[in-house]
Tab-separated table of C-alpha atoms (C1' of nucleotides) in Angstrom:
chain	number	residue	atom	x	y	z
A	1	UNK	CA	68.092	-63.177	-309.545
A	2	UNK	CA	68.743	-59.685	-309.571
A	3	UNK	CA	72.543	-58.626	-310.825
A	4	UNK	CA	74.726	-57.778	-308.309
A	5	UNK	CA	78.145	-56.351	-308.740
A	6	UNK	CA	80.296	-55.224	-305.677
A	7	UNK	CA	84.263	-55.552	-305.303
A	8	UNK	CA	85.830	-54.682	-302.227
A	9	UNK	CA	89.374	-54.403	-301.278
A	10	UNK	CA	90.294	-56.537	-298.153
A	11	UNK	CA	91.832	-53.521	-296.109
A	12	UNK	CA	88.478	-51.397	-297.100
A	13	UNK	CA	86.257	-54.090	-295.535
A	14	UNK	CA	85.359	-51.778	-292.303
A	15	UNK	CA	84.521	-48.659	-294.921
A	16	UNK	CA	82.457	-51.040	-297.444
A	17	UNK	CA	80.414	-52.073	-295.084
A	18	UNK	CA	79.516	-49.267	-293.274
A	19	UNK	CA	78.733	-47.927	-296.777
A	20	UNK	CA	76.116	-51.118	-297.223
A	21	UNK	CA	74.928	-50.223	-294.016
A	22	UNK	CA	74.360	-46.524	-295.436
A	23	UNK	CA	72.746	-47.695	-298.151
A	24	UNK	CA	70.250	-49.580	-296.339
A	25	UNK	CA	69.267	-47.266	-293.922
A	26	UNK	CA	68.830	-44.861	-297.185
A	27	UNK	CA	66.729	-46.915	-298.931
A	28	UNK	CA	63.916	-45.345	-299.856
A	29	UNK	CA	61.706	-47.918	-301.530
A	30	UNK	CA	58.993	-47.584	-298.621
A	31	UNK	CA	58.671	-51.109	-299.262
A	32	UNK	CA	54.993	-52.716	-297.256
A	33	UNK	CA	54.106	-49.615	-296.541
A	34	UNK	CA	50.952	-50.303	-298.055
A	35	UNK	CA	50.353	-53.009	-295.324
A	36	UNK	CA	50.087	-50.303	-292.211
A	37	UNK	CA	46.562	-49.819	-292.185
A	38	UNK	CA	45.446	-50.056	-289.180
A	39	UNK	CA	47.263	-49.543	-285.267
A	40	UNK	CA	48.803	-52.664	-283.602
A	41	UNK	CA	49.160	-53.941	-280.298
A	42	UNK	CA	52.218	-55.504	-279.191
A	43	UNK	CA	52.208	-58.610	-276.436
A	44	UNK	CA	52.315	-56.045	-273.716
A	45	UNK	CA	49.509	-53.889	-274.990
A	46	UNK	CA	51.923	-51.129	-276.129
A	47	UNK	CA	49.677	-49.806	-279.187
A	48	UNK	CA	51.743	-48.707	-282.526
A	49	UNK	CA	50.077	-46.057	-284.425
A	50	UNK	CA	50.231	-45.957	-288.061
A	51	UNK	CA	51.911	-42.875	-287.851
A	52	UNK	CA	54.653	-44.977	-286.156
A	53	UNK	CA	54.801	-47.348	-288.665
A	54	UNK	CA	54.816	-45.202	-291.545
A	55	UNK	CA	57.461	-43.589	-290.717
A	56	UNK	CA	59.813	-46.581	-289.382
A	57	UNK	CA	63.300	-46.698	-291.404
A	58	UNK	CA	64.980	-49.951	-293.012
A	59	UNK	CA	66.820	-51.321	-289.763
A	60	UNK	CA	70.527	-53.312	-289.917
A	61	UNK	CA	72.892	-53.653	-287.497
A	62	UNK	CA	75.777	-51.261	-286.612
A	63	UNK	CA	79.025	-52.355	-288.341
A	64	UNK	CA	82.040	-53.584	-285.465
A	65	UNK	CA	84.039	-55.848	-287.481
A	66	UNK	CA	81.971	-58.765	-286.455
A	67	UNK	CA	83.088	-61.774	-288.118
A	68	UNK	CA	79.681	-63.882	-287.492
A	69	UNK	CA	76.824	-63.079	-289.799
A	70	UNK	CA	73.242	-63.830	-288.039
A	71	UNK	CA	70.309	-63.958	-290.502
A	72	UNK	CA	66.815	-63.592	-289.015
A	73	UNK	CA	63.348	-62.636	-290.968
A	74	UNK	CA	62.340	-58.964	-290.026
A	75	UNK	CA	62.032	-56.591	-287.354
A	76	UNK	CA	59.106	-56.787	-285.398
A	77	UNK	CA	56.675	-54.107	-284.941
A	78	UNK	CA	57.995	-53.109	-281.984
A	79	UNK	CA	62.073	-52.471	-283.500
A	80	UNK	CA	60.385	-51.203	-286.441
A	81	UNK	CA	58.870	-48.216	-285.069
A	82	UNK	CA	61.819	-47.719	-282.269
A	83	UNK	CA	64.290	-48.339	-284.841
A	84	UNK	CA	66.403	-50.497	-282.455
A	85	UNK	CA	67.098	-54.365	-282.946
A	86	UNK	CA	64.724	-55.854	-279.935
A	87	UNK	CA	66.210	-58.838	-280.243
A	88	UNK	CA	69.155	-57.326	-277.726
A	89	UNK	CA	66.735	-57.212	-275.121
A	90	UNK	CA	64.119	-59.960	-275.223
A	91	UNK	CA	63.999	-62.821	-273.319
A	92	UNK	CA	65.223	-65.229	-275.513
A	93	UNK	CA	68.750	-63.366	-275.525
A	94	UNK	CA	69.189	-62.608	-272.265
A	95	UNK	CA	67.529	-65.107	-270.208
A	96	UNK	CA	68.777	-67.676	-272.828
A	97	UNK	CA	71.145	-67.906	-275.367
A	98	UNK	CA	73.333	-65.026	-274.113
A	99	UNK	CA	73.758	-67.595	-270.765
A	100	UNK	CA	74.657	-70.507	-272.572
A	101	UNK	CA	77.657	-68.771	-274.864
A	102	UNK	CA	78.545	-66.458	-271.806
A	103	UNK	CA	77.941	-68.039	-268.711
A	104	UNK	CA	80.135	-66.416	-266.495
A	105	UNK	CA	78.765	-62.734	-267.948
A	106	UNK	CA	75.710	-60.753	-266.504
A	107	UNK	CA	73.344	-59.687	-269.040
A	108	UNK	CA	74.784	-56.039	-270.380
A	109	UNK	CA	78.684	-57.615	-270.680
A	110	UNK	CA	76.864	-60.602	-272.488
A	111	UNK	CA	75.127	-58.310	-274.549
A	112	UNK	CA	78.135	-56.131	-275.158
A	113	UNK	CA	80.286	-59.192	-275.869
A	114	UNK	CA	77.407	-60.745	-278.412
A	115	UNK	CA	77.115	-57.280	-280.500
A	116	UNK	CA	81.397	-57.365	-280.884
A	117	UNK	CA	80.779	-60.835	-282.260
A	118	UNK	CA	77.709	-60.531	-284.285
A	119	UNK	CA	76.478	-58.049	-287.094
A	120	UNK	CA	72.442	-58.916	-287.438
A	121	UNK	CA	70.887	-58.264	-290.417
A	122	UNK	CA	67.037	-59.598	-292.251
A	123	UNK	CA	65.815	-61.372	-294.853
A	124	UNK	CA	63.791	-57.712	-295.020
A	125	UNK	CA	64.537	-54.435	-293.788
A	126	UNK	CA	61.341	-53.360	-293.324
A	127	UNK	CA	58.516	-54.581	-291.193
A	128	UNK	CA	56.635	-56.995	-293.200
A	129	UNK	CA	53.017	-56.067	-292.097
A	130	UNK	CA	50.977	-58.211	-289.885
A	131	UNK	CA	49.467	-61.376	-291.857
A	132	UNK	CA	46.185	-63.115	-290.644
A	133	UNK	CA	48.251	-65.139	-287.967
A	134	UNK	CA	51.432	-63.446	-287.244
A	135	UNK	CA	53.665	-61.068	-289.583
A	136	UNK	CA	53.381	-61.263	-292.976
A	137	UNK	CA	56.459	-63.639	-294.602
A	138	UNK	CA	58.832	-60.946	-296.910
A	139	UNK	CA	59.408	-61.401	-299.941
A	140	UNK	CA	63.242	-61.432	-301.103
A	141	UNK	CA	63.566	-58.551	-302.718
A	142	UNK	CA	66.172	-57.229	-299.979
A	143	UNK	CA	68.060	-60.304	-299.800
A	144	UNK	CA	68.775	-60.374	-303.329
A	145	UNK	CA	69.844	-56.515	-302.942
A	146	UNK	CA	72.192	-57.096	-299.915
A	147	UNK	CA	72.763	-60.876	-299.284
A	148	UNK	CA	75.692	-61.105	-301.547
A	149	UNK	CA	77.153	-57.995	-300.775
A	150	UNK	CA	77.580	-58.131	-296.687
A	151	UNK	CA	78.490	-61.714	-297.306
A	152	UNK	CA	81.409	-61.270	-300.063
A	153	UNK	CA	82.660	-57.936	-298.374
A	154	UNK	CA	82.163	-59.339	-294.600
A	155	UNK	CA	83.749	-62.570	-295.622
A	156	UNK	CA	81.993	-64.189	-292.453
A	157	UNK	CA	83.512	-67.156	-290.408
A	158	UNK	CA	79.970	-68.382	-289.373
A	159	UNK	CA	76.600	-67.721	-291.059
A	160	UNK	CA	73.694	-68.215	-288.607
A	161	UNK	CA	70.242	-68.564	-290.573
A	162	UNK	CA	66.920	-68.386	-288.154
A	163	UNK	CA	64.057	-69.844	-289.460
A	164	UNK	CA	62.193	-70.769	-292.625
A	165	UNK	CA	62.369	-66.971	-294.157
A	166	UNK	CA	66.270	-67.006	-293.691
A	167	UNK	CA	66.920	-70.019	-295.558
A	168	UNK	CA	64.944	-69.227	-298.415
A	169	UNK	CA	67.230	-67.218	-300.289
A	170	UNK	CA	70.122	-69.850	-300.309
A	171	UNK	CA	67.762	-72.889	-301.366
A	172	UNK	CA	66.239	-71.037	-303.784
A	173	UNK	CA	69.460	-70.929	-305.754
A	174	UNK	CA	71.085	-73.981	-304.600
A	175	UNK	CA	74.031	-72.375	-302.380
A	176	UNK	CA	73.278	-74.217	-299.063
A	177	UNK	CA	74.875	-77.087	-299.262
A	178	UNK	CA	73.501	-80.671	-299.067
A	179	UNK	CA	69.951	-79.272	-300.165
A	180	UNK	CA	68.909	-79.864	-303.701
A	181	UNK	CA	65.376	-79.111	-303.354
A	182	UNK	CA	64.508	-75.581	-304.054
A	183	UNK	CA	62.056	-75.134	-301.000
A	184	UNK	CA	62.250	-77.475	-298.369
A	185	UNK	CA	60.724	-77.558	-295.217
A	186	UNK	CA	62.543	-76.192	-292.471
A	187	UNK	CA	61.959	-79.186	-290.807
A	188	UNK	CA	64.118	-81.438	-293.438
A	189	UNK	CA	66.711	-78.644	-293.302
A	190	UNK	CA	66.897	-78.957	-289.724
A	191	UNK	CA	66.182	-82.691	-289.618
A	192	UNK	CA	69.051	-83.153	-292.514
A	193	UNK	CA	71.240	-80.967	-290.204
A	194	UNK	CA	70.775	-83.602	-287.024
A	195	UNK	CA	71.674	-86.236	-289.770
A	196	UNK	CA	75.219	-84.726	-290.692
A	197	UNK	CA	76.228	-83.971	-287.065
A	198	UNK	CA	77.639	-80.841	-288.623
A	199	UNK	CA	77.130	-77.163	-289.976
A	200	UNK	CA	75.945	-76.703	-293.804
A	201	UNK	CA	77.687	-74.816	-296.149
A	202	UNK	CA	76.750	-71.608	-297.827
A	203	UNK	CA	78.346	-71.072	-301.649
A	204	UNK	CA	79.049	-67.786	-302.582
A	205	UNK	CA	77.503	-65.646	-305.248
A	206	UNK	CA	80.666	-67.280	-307.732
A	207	UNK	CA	81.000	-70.289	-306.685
A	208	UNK	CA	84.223	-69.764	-305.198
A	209	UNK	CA	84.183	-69.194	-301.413
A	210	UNK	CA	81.914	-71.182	-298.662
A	211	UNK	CA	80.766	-70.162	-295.581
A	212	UNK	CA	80.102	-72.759	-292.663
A	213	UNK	CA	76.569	-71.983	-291.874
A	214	UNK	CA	74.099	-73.494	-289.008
A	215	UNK	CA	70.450	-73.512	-289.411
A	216	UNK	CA	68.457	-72.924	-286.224
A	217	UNK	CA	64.378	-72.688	-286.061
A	218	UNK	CA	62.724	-69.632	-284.659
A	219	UNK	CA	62.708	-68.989	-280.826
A	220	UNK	CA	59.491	-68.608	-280.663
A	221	UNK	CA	58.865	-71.542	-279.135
A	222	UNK	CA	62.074	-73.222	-277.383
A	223	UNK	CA	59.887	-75.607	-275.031
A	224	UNK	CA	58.493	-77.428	-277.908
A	225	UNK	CA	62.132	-77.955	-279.856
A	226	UNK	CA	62.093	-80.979	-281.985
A	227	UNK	CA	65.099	-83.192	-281.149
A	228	UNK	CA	66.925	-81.499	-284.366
A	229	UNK	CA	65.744	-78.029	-283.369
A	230	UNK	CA	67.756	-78.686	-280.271
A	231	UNK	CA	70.754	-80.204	-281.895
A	232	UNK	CA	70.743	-77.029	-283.874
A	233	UNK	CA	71.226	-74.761	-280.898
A	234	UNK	CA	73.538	-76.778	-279.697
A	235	UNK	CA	75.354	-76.446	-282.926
A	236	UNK	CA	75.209	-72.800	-282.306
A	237	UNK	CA	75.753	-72.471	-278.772
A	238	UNK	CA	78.875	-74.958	-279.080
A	239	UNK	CA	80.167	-72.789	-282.012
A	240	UNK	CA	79.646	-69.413	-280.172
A	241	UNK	CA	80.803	-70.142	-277.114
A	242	UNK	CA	84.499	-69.479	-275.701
A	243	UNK	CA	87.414	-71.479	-275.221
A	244	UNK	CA	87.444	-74.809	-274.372
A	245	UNK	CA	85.200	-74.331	-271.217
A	246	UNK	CA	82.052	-74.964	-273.160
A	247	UNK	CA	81.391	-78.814	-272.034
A	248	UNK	CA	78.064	-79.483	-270.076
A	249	UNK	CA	77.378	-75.944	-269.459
A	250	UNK	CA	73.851	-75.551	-271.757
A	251	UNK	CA	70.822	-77.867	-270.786
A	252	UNK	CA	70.491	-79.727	-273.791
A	253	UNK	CA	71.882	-83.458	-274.383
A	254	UNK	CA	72.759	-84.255	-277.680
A	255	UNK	CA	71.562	-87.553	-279.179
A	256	UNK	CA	73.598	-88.997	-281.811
A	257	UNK	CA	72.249	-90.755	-284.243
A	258	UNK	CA	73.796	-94.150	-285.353
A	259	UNK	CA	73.583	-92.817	-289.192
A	260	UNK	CA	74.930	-96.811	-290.473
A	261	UNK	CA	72.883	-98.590	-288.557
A	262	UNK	CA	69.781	-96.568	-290.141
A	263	UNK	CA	70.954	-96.426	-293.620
A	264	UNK	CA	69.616	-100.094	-295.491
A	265	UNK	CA	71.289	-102.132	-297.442
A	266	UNK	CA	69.851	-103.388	-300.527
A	267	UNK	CA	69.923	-106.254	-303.014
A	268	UNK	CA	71.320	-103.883	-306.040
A	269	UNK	CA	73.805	-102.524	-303.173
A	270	UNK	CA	74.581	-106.276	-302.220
A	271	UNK	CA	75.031	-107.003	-306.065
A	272	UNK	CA	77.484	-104.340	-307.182
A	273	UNK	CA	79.398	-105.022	-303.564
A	274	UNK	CA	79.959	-108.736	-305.210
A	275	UNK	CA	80.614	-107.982	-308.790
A	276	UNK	CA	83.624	-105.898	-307.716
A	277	UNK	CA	85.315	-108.499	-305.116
A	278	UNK	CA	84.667	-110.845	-308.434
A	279	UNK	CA	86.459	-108.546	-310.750
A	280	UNK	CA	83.491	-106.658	-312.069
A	281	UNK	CA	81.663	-109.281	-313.576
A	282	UNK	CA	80.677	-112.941	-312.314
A	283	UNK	CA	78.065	-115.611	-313.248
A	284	UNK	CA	74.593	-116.239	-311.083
A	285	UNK	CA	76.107	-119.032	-309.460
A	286	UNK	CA	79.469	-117.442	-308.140
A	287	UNK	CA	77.211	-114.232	-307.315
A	288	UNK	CA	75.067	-116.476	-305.112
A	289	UNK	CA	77.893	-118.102	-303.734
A	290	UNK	CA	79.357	-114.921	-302.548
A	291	UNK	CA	76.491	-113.348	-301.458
A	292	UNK	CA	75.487	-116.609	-299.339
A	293	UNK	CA	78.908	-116.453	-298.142
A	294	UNK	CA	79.176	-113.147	-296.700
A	295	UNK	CA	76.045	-113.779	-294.525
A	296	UNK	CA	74.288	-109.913	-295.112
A	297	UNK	CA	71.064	-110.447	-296.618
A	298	UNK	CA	67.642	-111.547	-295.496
A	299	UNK	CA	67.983	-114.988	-297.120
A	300	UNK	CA	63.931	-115.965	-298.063
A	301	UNK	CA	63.459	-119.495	-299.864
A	302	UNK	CA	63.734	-117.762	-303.072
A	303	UNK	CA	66.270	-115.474	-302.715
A	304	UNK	CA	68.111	-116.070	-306.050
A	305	UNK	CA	65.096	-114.794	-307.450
A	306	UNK	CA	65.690	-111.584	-305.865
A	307	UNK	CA	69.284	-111.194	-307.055
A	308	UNK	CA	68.092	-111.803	-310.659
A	309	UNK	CA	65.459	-109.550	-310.304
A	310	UNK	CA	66.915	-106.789	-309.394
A	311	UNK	CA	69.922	-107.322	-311.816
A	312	UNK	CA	67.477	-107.266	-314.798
A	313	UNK	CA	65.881	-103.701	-312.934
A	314	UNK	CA	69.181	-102.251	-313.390
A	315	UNK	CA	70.383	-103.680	-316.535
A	316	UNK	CA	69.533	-102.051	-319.666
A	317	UNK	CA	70.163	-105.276	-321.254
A	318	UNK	CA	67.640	-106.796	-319.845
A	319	UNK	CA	63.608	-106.648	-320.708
A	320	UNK	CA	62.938	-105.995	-317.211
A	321	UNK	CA	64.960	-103.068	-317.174
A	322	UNK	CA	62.836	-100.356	-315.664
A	323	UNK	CA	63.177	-96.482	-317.467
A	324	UNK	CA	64.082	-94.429	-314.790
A	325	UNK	CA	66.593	-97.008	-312.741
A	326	UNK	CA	70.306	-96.551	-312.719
A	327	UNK	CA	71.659	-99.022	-315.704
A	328	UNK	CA	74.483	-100.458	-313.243
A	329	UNK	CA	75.036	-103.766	-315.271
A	330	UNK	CA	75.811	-105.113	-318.688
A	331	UNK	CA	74.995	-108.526	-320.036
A	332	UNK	CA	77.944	-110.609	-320.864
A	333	UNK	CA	76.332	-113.908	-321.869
A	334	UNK	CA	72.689	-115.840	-320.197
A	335	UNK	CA	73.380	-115.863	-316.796
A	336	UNK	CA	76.738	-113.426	-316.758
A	337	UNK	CA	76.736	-110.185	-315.918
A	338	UNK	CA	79.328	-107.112	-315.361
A	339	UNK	CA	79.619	-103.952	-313.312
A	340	UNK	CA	79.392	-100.699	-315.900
A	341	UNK	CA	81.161	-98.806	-314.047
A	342	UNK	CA	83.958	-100.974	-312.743
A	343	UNK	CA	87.405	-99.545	-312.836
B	1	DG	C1'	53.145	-67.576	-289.949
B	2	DC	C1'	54.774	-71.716	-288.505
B	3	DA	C1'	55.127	-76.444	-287.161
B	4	DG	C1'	53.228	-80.867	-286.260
B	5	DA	C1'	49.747	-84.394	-287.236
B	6	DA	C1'	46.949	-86.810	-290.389
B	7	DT	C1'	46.099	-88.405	-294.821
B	8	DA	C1'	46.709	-89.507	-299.724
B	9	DA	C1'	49.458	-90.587	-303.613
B	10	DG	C1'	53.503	-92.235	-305.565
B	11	DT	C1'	57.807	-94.960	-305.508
B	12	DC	C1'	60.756	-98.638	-304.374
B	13	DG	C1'	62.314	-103.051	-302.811
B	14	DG	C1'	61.293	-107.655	-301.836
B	15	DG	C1'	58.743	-112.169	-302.259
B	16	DT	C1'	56.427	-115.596	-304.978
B	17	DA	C1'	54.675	-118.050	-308.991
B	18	DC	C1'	55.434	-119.649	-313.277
B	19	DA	C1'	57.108	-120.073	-318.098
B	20	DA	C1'	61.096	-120.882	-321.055
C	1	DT	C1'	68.552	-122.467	-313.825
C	2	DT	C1'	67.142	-118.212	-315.579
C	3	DG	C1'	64.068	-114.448	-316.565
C	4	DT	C1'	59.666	-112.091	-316.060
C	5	DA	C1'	55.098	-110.696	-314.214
C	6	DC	C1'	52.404	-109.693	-310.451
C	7	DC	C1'	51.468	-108.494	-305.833
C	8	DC	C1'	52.313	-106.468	-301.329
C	9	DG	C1'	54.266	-103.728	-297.744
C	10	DA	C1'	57.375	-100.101	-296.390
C	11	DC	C1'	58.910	-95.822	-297.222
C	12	DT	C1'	58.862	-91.067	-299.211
C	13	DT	C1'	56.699	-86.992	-300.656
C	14	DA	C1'	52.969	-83.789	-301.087
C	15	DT	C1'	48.850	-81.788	-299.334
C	16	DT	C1'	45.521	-80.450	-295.968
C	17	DC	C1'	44.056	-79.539	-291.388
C	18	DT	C1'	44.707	-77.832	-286.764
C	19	DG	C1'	46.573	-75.437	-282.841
C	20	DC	C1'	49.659	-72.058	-281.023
DNA sequence: GCAGAATAAGTCGGGTACAA
DNA sequence: TTGTACCCGACTTATTCTGC
């Protein structure tokens, strides 16, 4: 990870980030421009020269003293070349999500109102280059330049991360909370998301400051949401939205998922449960007891067998101790055991 | 490029048999 | 009664394929 030091004074947040801004829109990397080759045709057969694209500039938001932070890939061709974020006026935005947050708001005072809440920026500044199926993915080499400083200077209330691209930056340093894998699917992100009922968390650069953060897929393709793709724009819709007029007003219906009922319960979890109503350590016969007692277990003719089992599994004490398992209990006498770890 | 489906490989927990 | 070995099925994770 590339260095990054930037210290801002809280009353010269407005003038540090317009100076990020200035800096971005000065870059002069010329970063993919190897990739314009050829001329492209957009989805409404508007062709872009090379020309155009060789001479699009790096393309970030205008600074209003947003305080929500939305992360998205890369310009398209399209805001490359016009220099002018397209997402303000495509059809996801204004036939969509602008209608859910401001329902009572034609399309220009929705617009108006999202830009005074929102400063957009992208995991690259530059257009990416078209790949063999859609745009080429970036690579991070902005995000590393500029993550850390619009995020420590804008000191954002929400962090909104869209799609797979937008994500990567924060896994691949273990700052988004909950994720210890360094690059999960989006799906699990999404999926893990649903699971919580709630936002992530992004860490900052120090350790010291978290943002809450929602994860939302791409919009490519809203009809075909997976039941945790919609939970996420709910999520964001709910947390965008005004006042406390924001009940039934988007399509969606959120499912929630009974999270205990799903989660299993296991012999070893059954077996440290007992050894600490016993005190922290017991012999077989009062562990059975207990366990038969309180009625939770799938009770097979050899059960006992089972508790045994997976005693020795998690005993280091014991030959069947398997490398790798948590070594949860300690060997008192033959048939005795205690909790490690009991207080 | 991205996401979902299908498949393969690996891991884990549980059940049973049997020896000490 | 206790401890261990073996087997099996369920679940998780990784990889590949396919369609948009």
């Amino acid at each position: 990870m590339k260095d990054i030091t930037w210290h801002t004074e809280p009353n010269n947040k407005d003038e540090a980030m317009r100076e990020i801004i200035k800096e971005v829109r000065n870059c002069n990397l010329n970063c993919y421009r190897e990739e314009y080759k050829k001329p492209l045709k957009t989805l409404f057969n508007r062709i872009i020269s090379v020309e155009e694209l060789m001479n699009g500039r790096p393309l970030i938001d205008d600074w209003r003293s947003q305080d929500i932070l939305f992360i998205s890939q890369a310009p398209s061709k399209q805001a490359w070349v016009d220099n002018e974020l397209s997402s303000l006026d495509n059809s996801f935005f204004t036939d969509f999500l602008l209608k859910k947050i401001y329902p009572n708001n034609n399309s220009s005072v929705a617009i108006e109102k999202w830009k005074q809440n929102v400063f957009w920026i992208h995991t690259a500044n530059c257009y990416p280059g078209k790949g063999e199926g859609g745009d080429k993915v970036p690579n991070m080499d902005c995000a590393e330049m500029y993550f850390d400083k619009i995020i420590e200077t804008m000191n954002p209330k929400l962090i909104i991360l869209m799609g797979l691209s937008a994500t990567k930056f924060f896994t691949e340093y273990r700052r988004l909370s909950d994720i210890n894998k360094k690059s999960p699917r989006l799906k699990d992100i999404l999926y893990l998301q649903y699971d919580k009922q709630k936002p992530f968390f992004v860490d900052s650069k120090d350790g010291t400051n978290q943002y809450e953060t929602i994860v939302i897929p791409h919009a490519a393709n809203l009809t075909k949401l997976s039941e945790s793709g919609i939970f996420a724009y709910n999520l964001l819709i709910d947390s965008l939205i005004d006042g406390k007029a924001k009940k039934n007003e988007y399509e969606f219906t959120l499912k929630t998922k009974d999270i205990v009922s799903s989660s299993k319960h296991t012999w070893l979890d059954e077996i440290v449960y007992v050894l600490k109503e016993l005190g922290g350590h017991a012999k077989n016969k009062d562990i059975f007891i207990e366990v038969e007692k309180r009625g939770m277990m799938n009770f097979t003719p050899r059960w006992k067998n089972s508790v045994i089992k997976t005693i020795g599994l998690h005993s280091s004490d014991s030959k069947s101790y398997k490398e790798g398992n948590s070594d949860r209990f300690y060997k008192i006498d033959r048939g005795h055991w205690g909790l490690r770890d009991f207080k």
